[in-house]
Amino acid sequence: MDAIVKNFPAVPAADGRPSQKEAEDAVRVLLRWAGDDPAREGLLDTPARVAKAYKELFSGYDLAAEDVLGRTFEEVGGYDDIVLVKDIPFFSHCEHHMVPIIGKAHVAYLPAGKVLGLSKIARVVDIFGRRLQTQETMTAQIAKAIDDTLQPRGVAVMIEAEHMCMAMRGVQKQGSTTLTTTFTGVFKTEPAEQARFMTMLRGFK
Ligand SMILES: [Zn+2]
């Protein structure tokens, strides 16, 4: 306990985050907690590697969806039907155990005169994926970001994912998939549009 208090001073670094050294010290504490010896040769560089990996795995905290989606959109000559981007792979981490969530997102919207660059949708999925998450929150966040920025007639998001915290620990249910959906606008109010989204998803499989 003393070591933990010493390694985690009450006053964080100037930018509000711990320093690289503090992060590495924290990894050393966890290595000892797990029962290993951070001083053994194979683990010497591990704290630095873990800190670096965390920077990448949790880079979503440094990005806002609005920055990616931007304020300008492409005008489309009369296209007003569903745009569906399917099977966007993502990696996230559950906020309860900090263990991976591996899944795919399917994102659709009904344009109201404007469309997004298709790669931007995948980047939004990435931004929210690279944070500590629950699948429910992530699904809603993606839908809300697109809804707020683009203001389409509706947004539909489905995420299917496997939670490693379920596969690796506790109940150990491997291969089980969790499905979550969020609908806004006409996807919420008109069952026919929602059904069309589902049919399009199935149709491509
Ligand atoms: Zn978990």
Short mmCIF file of C-alpha atoms and ligand atoms in Angstrom, two decimals:
data_model
loop_
_atom_site.label_atom_id
_atom_site.label_comp_id
_atom_site.label_asym_id
_atom_site.label_seq_id
_atom_site.Cartn_x
_atom_site.Cartn_y
_atom_site.Cartn_z
CA MET A 1 0.00 0.00 0.00
CA ASP A 2 2.84 2.39 0.92
CA ALA A 3 4.50 1.74 -2.41
CA ILE A 4 1.28 2.47 -4.24
CA VAL A 5 0.78 5.75 -2.39
CA LYS A 6 4.38 6.72 -3.07
CA ASN A 7 4.06 5.91 -6.75
CA PHE A 8 0.79 7.77 -7.18
CA PRO A 9 1.24 11.29 -5.81
CA ALA A 10 -1.95 13.15 -5.05
CA VAL A 11 -1.01 15.94 -7.43
CA PRO A 12 -1.00 14.73 -11.03
CA ALA A 13 1.33 16.02 -13.72
CA ALA A 14 0.75 19.48 -15.17
CA ASP A 15 -1.50 18.27 -17.98
CA GLY A 16 -3.71 16.47 -15.49
CA ARG A 17 -2.28 13.08 -16.36
CA PRO A 18 0.39 11.03 -14.64
CA SER A 19 3.85 11.13 -16.14
CA GLN A 20 5.30 8.31 -18.23
CA LYS A 21 7.33 7.29 -15.19
CA GLU A 22 4.27 7.12 -12.98
CA ALA A 23 2.49 4.95 -15.57
CA GLU A 24 5.48 2.61 -15.75
CA ASP A 25 5.66 2.39 -11.96
CA ALA A 26 1.98 1.46 -11.91
CA VAL A 27 2.65 -1.40 -14.33
CA ARG A 28 5.46 -2.61 -12.05
CA VAL A 29 3.00 -2.65 -9.14
CA LEU A 30 0.55 -4.73 -11.18
CA LEU A 31 3.29 -7.13 -12.25
CA ARG A 32 4.14 -7.69 -8.59
CA TRP A 33 0.43 -7.95 -7.78
CA ALA A 34 0.13 -10.70 -10.40
CA GLY A 35 2.98 -12.55 -8.70
CA ASP A 36 5.89 -11.85 -11.02
CA ASP A 37 9.14 -9.98 -10.57
CA PRO A 38 9.42 -6.73 -12.55
CA ALA A 39 13.19 -6.89 -12.12
CA ARG A 40 13.62 -10.12 -14.08
CA GLU A 41 15.15 -9.70 -17.50
CA GLY A 42 12.12 -10.54 -19.61
CA LEU A 43 10.02 -7.90 -17.85
CA LEU A 44 12.51 -5.05 -17.74
CA ASP A 45 11.10 -3.23 -20.76
CA THR A 46 7.51 -4.32 -20.18
CA PRO A 47 6.33 -1.26 -18.22
CA ALA A 48 7.52 1.07 -21.00
CA ARG A 49 5.91 -1.13 -23.64
CA VAL A 50 2.63 -1.30 -21.75
CA ALA A 51 2.56 2.48 -21.28
CA LYS A 52 3.18 2.91 -25.00
CA ALA A 53 0.49 0.37 -25.90
CA TYR A 54 -1.98 2.12 -23.59
CA LYS A 55 -1.33 5.39 -25.42
CA GLU A 56 -2.46 3.74 -28.62
CA LEU A 57 -5.25 1.55 -27.23
CA PHE A 58 -6.79 4.51 -25.40
CA SER A 59 -6.02 7.23 -27.93
CA GLY A 60 -9.76 7.84 -28.25
CA TYR A 61 -9.64 10.06 -25.16
CA ASP A 62 -7.59 12.62 -27.08
CA LEU A 63 -10.01 12.80 -30.00
CA ALA A 64 -13.51 14.16 -30.38
CA ALA A 65 -15.93 12.69 -32.88
CA GLU A 66 -16.79 16.18 -34.12
CA ASP A 67 -13.17 16.74 -35.14
CA VAL A 68 -13.29 13.68 -37.37
CA LEU A 69 -16.76 14.25 -38.73
CA GLY A 70 -16.04 17.91 -39.40
CA ARG A 71 -18.54 20.60 -40.23
CA THR A 72 -18.63 20.27 -44.00
CA PHE A 73 -20.30 17.40 -45.78
CA GLU A 74 -20.56 16.24 -49.32
CA GLU A 75 -23.68 17.22 -51.16
CA VAL A 76 -25.23 14.33 -53.04
CA GLY A 77 -27.33 14.89 -56.10
CA GLY A 78 -30.63 13.50 -54.93
CA TYR A 79 -29.39 10.40 -53.10
CA ASP A 80 -31.66 10.09 -50.10
CA ASP A 81 -31.70 6.39 -49.30
CA ILE A 82 -29.92 4.35 -46.63
CA VAL A 83 -26.14 4.54 -46.44
CA LEU A 84 -24.91 1.45 -44.59
CA VAL A 85 -21.30 0.77 -43.63
CA LYS A 86 -21.14 -2.80 -42.47
CA ASP A 87 -18.58 -4.92 -40.60
CA ILE A 88 -16.38 -2.15 -39.25
CA PRO A 89 -13.94 -4.07 -37.05
CA PHE A 90 -12.97 -2.56 -33.71
CA PHE A 91 -11.11 -3.32 -30.51
CA SER A 92 -12.17 -1.80 -27.24
CA HIS A 93 -11.77 -2.51 -23.53
CA CYS A 94 -14.51 -3.06 -21.02
CA GLU A 95 -14.62 -0.45 -18.32
CA HIS A 96 -15.21 -3.05 -15.61
CA HIS A 97 -12.13 -5.22 -16.11
CA MET A 98 -10.01 -3.36 -18.72
CA VAL A 99 -10.08 -6.51 -20.82
CA PRO A 100 -10.61 -6.48 -24.62
CA ILE A 101 -13.94 -6.27 -26.38
CA ILE A 102 -13.57 -7.46 -29.97
CA GLY A 103 -16.32 -6.76 -32.40
CA LYS A 104 -17.85 -5.29 -35.49
CA ALA A 105 -20.01 -2.21 -35.88
CA HIS A 106 -22.68 -1.68 -38.51
CA VAL A 107 -23.65 1.93 -39.01
CA ALA A 108 -26.42 3.28 -41.21
CA TYR A 109 -28.07 6.61 -41.72
CA LEU A 110 -30.74 8.12 -43.90
CA PRO A 111 -29.31 11.34 -45.37
CA ALA A 112 -31.14 14.63 -45.36
CA GLY A 113 -29.30 16.06 -48.36
CA LYS A 114 -25.76 15.57 -47.03
CA VAL A 115 -23.51 12.54 -46.66
CA LEU A 116 -20.37 11.73 -44.72
CA GLY A 117 -17.16 10.47 -46.22
CA LEU A 118 -17.39 6.71 -45.63
CA SER A 119 -14.01 6.46 -43.91
CA LYS A 120 -15.20 9.00 -41.32
CA ILE A 121 -17.78 6.56 -40.00
CA ALA A 122 -15.08 3.97 -39.37
CA ARG A 123 -12.95 6.60 -37.63
CA VAL A 124 -15.81 7.52 -35.31
CA VAL A 125 -16.13 3.85 -34.35
CA ASP A 126 -12.39 3.87 -33.62
CA ILE A 127 -12.54 6.97 -31.43
CA PHE A 128 -15.18 5.51 -29.14
CA GLY A 129 -13.63 2.05 -29.28
CA ARG A 130 -10.30 3.34 -28.04
CA ARG A 131 -11.69 4.21 -24.65
CA LEU A 132 -12.89 2.16 -21.70
CA GLN A 133 -16.40 1.18 -22.64
CA THR A 134 -19.55 -0.70 -22.14
CA GLN A 135 -20.95 -1.96 -25.43
CA GLU A 136 -24.26 -0.22 -24.74
CA THR A 137 -22.59 3.16 -24.22
CA MET A 138 -20.40 2.80 -27.28
CA THR A 139 -23.39 1.98 -29.48
CA ALA A 140 -25.28 5.04 -28.26
CA GLN A 141 -22.24 7.32 -28.54
CA ILE A 142 -21.65 6.44 -32.19
CA ALA A 143 -25.30 7.05 -33.04
CA LYS A 144 -25.41 10.34 -31.17
CA ALA A 145 -22.19 11.67 -32.72
CA ILE A 146 -23.47 11.07 -36.26
CA ASP A 147 -26.95 12.30 -35.40
CA ASP A 148 -25.67 15.54 -33.83
CA THR A 149 -23.16 16.38 -36.53
CA LEU A 150 -24.85 15.34 -39.74
CA GLN A 151 -28.47 15.76 -38.66
CA PRO A 152 -29.75 13.03 -40.96
CA ARG A 153 -33.30 11.69 -40.98
CA GLY A 154 -32.15 8.84 -38.80
CA VAL A 155 -29.19 6.76 -37.61
CA ALA A 156 -29.04 3.03 -36.92
CA VAL A 157 -26.10 1.41 -35.16
CA MET A 158 -25.65 -2.26 -34.35
CA ILE A 159 -22.63 -3.65 -32.58
CA GLU A 160 -21.84 -7.33 -32.24
CA ALA A 161 -18.96 -8.12 -29.97
CA GLU A 162 -17.27 -10.72 -27.87
CA HIS A 163 -16.24 -9.70 -24.38
CA MET A 164 -12.99 -11.27 -23.31
CA CYS A 165 -13.91 -10.71 -19.66
CA MET A 166 -16.72 -13.23 -20.22
CA ALA A 167 -14.57 -15.61 -22.26
CA MET A 168 -11.46 -15.58 -20.06
CA ARG A 169 -12.77 -15.27 -16.53
CA GLY A 170 -15.87 -15.78 -14.41
CA VAL A 171 -18.48 -17.72 -16.34
CA GLN A 172 -16.00 -18.47 -19.21
CA LYS A 173 -18.54 -18.41 -21.99
CA GLN A 174 -16.42 -18.50 -25.10
CA GLY A 175 -17.81 -17.55 -28.45
CA SER A 176 -20.92 -15.84 -27.13
CA THR A 177 -21.75 -12.63 -28.94
CA THR A 178 -23.51 -9.61 -27.49
CA LEU A 179 -25.72 -7.54 -29.80
CA THR A 180 -26.69 -3.95 -29.10
CA THR A 181 -28.58 -1.45 -31.21
CA THR A 182 -29.38 2.24 -31.11
CA PHE A 183 -31.89 3.88 -33.44
CA THR A 184 -32.60 7.57 -33.87
CA GLY A 185 -35.03 9.54 -36.05
CA VAL A 186 -37.06 7.53 -38.54
CA PHE A 187 -35.21 4.33 -37.64
CA LYS A 188 -36.76 4.74 -34.23
CA THR A 189 -40.22 5.94 -35.24
CA GLU A 190 -40.81 3.84 -38.35
CA PRO A 191 -40.62 0.06 -37.87
CA ALA A 192 -40.39 -0.38 -41.67
CA GLU A 193 -37.09 1.56 -41.81
CA GLN A 194 -35.73 -0.41 -38.88
CA ALA A 195 -36.72 -3.65 -40.62
CA ARG A 196 -35.02 -2.49 -43.81
CA PHE A 197 -31.79 -1.88 -41.88
CA MET A 198 -31.96 -5.39 -40.45
CA THR A 199 -32.70 -6.88 -43.86
CA MET A 200 -29.77 -5.07 -45.45
CA LEU A 201 -27.47 -6.38 -42.72
CA ARG A 202 -28.64 -9.93 -43.22
CA GLY A 203 -28.67 -9.65 -46.98
CA PHE A 204 -24.94 -9.00 -47.21
CA LYS A 205 -23.87 -11.85 -44.99
ZN ZN B 1 -15.63 -6.73 -18.29
#
